[in-house]
Short mmCIF file of C-alpha atoms in Angstrom, two decimals:
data_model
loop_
_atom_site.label_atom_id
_atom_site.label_comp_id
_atom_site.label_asym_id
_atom_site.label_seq_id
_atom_site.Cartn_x
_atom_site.Cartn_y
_atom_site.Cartn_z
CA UNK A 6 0.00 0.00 0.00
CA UNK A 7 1.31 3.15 -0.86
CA UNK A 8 2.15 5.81 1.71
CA UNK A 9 0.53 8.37 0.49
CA UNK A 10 -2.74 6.15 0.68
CA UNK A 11 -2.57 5.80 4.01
CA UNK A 12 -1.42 9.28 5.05
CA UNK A 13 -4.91 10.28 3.50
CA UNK A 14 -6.72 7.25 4.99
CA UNK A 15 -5.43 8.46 8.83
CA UNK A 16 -5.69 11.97 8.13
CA UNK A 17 -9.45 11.33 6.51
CA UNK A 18 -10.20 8.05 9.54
CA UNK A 19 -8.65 11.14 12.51
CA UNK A 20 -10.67 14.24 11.57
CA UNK A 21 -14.06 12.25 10.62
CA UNK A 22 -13.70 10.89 14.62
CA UNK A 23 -12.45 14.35 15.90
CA UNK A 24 -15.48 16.03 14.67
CA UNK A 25 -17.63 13.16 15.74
CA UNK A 26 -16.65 13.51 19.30
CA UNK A 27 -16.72 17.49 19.07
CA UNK A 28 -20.24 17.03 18.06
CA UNK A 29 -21.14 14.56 21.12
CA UNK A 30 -19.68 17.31 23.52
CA UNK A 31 -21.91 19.81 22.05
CA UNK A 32 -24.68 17.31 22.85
CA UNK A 33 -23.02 16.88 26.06
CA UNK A 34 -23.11 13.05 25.94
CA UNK A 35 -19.18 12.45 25.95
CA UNK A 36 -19.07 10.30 28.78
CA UNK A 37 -21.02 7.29 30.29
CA UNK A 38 -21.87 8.89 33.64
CA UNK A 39 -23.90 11.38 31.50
CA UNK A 40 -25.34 9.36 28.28
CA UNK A 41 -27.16 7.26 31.35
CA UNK A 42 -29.00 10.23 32.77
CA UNK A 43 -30.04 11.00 29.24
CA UNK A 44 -33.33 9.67 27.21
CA UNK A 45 -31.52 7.81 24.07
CA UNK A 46 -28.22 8.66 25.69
CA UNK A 47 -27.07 5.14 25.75
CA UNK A 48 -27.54 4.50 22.39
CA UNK A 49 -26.19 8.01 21.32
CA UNK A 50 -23.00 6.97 22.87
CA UNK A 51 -23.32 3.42 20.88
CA UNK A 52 -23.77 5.13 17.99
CA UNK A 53 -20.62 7.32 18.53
CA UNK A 54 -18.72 4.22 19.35
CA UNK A 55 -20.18 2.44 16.09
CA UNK A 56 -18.84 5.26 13.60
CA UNK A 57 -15.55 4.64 15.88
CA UNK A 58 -15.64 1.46 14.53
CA UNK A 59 -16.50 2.29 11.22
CA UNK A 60 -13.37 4.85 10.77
CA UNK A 61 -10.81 3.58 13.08
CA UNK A 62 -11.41 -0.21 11.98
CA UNK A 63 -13.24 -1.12 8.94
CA UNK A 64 -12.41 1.45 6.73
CA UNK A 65 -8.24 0.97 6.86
CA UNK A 66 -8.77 -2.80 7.41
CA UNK A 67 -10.62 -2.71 4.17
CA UNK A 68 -8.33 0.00 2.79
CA UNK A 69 -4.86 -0.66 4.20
CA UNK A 70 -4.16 -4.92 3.84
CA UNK A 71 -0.66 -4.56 4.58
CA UNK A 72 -2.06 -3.70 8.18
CA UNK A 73 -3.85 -6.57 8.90
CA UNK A 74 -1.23 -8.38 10.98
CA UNK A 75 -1.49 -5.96 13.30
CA UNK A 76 -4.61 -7.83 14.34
CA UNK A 77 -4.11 -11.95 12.25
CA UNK A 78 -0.74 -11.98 14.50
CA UNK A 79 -0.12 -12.31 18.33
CA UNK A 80 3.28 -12.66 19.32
CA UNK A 81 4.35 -14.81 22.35
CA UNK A 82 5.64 -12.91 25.20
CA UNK A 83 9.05 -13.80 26.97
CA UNK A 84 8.90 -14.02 30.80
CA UNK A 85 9.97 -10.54 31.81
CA UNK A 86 7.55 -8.74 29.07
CA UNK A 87 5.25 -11.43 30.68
CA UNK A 88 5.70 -10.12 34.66
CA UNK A 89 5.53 -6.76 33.29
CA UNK A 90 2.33 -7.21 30.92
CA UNK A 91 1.08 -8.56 33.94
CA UNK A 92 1.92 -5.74 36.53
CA UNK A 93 0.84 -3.01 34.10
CA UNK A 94 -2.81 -5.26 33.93
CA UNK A 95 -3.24 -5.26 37.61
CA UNK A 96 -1.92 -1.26 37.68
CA UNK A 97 -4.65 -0.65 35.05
CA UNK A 98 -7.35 -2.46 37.65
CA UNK A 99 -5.91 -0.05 40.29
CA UNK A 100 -6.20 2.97 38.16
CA UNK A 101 -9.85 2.34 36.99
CA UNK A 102 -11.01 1.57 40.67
CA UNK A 103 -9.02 4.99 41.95
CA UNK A 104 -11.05 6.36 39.32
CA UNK A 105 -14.36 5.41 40.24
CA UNK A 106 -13.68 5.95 43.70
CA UNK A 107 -12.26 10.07 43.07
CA UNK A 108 -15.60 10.10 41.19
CA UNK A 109 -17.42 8.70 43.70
CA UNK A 110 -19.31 12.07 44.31
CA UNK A 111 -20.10 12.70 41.09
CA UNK A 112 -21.23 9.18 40.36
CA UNK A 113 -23.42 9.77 43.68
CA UNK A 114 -25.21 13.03 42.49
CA UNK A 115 -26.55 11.26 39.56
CA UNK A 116 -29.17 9.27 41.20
CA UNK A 117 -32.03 9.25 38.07
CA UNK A 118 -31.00 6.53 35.78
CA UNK A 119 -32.81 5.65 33.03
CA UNK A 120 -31.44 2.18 32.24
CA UNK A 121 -31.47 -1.22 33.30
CA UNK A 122 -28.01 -3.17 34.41
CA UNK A 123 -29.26 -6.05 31.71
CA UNK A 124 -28.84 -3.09 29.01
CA UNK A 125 -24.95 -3.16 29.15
CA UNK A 126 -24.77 -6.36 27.41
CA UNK A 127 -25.69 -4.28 24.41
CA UNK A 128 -23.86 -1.47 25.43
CA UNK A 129 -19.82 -3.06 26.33
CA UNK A 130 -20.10 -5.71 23.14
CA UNK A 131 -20.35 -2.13 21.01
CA UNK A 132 -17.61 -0.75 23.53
CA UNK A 133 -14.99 -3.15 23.63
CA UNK A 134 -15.05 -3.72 19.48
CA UNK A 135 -14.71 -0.22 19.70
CA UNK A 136 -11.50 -0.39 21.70
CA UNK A 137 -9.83 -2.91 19.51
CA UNK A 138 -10.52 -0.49 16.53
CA UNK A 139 -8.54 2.20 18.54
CA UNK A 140 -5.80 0.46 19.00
CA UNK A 141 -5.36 -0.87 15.87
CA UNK A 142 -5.86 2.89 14.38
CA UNK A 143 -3.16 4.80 17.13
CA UNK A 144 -0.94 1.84 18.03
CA UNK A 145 -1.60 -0.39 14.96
CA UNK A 146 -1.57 1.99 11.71
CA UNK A 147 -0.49 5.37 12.61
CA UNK A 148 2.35 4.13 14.74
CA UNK A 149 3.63 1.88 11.95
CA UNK A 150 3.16 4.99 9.45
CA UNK A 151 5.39 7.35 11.55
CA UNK A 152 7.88 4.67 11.55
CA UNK A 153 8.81 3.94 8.22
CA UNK A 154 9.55 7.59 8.38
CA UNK A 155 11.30 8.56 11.77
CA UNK A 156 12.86 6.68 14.39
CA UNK A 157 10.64 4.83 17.32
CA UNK A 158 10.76 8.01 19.94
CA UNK A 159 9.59 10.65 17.70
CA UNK A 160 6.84 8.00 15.89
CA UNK A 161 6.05 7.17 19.49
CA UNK A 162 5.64 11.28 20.29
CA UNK A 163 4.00 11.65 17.13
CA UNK A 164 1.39 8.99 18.15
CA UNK A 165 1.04 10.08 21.82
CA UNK A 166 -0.12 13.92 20.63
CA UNK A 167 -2.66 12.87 18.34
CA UNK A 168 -3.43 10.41 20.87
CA UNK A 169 -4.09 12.96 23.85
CA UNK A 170 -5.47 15.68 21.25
CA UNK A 171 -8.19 13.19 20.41
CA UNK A 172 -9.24 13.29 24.01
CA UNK A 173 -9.17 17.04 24.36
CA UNK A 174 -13.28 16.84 24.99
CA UNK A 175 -12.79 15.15 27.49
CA UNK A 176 -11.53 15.96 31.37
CA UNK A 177 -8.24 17.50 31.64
CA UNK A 178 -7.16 14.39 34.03
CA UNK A 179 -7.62 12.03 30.98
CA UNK A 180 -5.62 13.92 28.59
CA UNK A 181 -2.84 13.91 30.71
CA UNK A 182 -3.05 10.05 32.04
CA UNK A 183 -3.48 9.56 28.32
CA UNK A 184 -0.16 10.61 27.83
CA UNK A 185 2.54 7.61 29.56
CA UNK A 186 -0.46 5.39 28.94
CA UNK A 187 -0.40 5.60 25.11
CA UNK A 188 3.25 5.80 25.63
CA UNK A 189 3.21 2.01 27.20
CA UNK A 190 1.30 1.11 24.16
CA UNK A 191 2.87 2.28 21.64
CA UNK A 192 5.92 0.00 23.14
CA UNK A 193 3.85 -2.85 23.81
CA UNK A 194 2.68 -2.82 19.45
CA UNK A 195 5.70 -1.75 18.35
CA UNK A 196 8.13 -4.90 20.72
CA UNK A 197 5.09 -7.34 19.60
CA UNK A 198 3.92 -6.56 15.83
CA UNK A 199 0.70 -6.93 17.08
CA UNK A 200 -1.76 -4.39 18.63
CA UNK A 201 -3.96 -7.36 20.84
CA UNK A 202 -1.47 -6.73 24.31
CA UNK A 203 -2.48 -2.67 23.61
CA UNK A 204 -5.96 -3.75 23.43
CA UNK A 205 -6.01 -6.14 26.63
CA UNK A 206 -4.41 -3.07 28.69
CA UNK A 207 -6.78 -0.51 27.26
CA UNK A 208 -9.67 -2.47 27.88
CA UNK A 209 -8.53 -3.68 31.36
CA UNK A 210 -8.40 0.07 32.44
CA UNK A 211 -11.77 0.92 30.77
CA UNK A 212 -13.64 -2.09 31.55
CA UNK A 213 -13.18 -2.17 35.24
CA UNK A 214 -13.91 1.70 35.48
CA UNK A 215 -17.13 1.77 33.03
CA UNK A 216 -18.65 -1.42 34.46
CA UNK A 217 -18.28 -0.34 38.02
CA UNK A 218 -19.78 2.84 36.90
CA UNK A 219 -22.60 1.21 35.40
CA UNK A 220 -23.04 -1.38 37.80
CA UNK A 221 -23.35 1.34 40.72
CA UNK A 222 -25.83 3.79 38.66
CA UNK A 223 -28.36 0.88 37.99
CA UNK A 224 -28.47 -0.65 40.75
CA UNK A 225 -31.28 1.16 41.84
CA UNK A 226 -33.38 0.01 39.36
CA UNK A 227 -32.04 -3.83 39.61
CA UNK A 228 -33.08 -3.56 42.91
CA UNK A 229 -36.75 -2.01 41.92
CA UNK A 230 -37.16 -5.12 38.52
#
């Protein structure tokens, strides 16, 4: 695939998303704490992760073949990248549940939910595609991009500011965890060919957070069915 192909494919896939989310904030349903105290909000937020899908994954899978062992391939890990794949999983559990709890007010204030906890089947199947799409856009595709053309630390920076500047609607304490987090994947794809260990560690940190978050704000209404 030529480069210039898939310059235009990232710059086309990043911009399309950007606006996406810049329209969401307008609607002010850029979070999950918020799209549940919303009518539709829920499936707003689906909908926002579905054109994620759509423009971080389909579109340069389609588009870009050359790419596709970022996702066909998995390499084995040797033991140390094992222990620390493994420590950064656990410190991804802690971050998520220091999340919830530093939230725990705000979580708290929002007592009127309008879903059920059997909705989030739905609602994390949508999510966690979504996730895998990411990674194999920002760790997978762009990160492979930069490289053919600089050297790992500035592809790696390169990565990182699009990275955080895609999360620049949302709070300022995400940008800037986003910033040695997407640095820890980009070494994870980049050591393994592969953008599945990126994935497992993003979706760790989100899963544990967003579930807890959805677990505590219908509860109520599990309680009430």
């Amino acid at each position: 695939m030529k480069t210039e192909v898939v310059k235009w494919i990232l710059v086309i896939s990043f911009s399309a998303y950007f606006l996406i989310s810049w329209v969401f904030k307008k609607l002010h349903l850029n979070n999950l704490v918020v799209s549940l105290q919303v009518v539709s909000g829920l499936r707003l937020l689906n909908l926002k992760h579905v054109l994620g899908i759509i423009f971080f994954g389909v579109l340069p899978f389609v588009l870009i073949p050359d790419s596709r062992f970022l996702i066909l391939s998995i390499k084995e890990l040797n033991t140390p990248t094992l222990i620390l794949f493994l420590f950064l999983t656990f410190l991804c559990v802690y971050v998520s549940c220091l999340g919830v709890k530093n939230n725990d007010e705000v979580i708290s204030a929002n007592e009127t939910c309008l879903y059920r906890l059997s909705e989030s089947i739905g609602y994390f199947a949508v999510r966690f595609i979504f996730l895998l799409c990411y990674e194999f856009f920002f760790r997978g595709i762009m990160l492979f991009y930069f490289l053919e053309s600089y050297g790992l630390t500035l592809s790696i920076g390169y990565v990182t500011f699009f990275y955080v500047l895609i999360h620049v609607f949302d709070s300022k304490r995400e940008m800037l965890g986003a910033i040695p987090f997407g640095i820890v994947l980009c070494l994870f794809s980049y050591y393994t060919n592969s953008v599945w260990y990126a994935f497992v560690l993003h979706l760790v940190l989100s899963a544990v957070y967003e579930i807890s978050v959805f677990y505590r704000l219908t509860l109520k209404n599990k309680l009430l069915s």
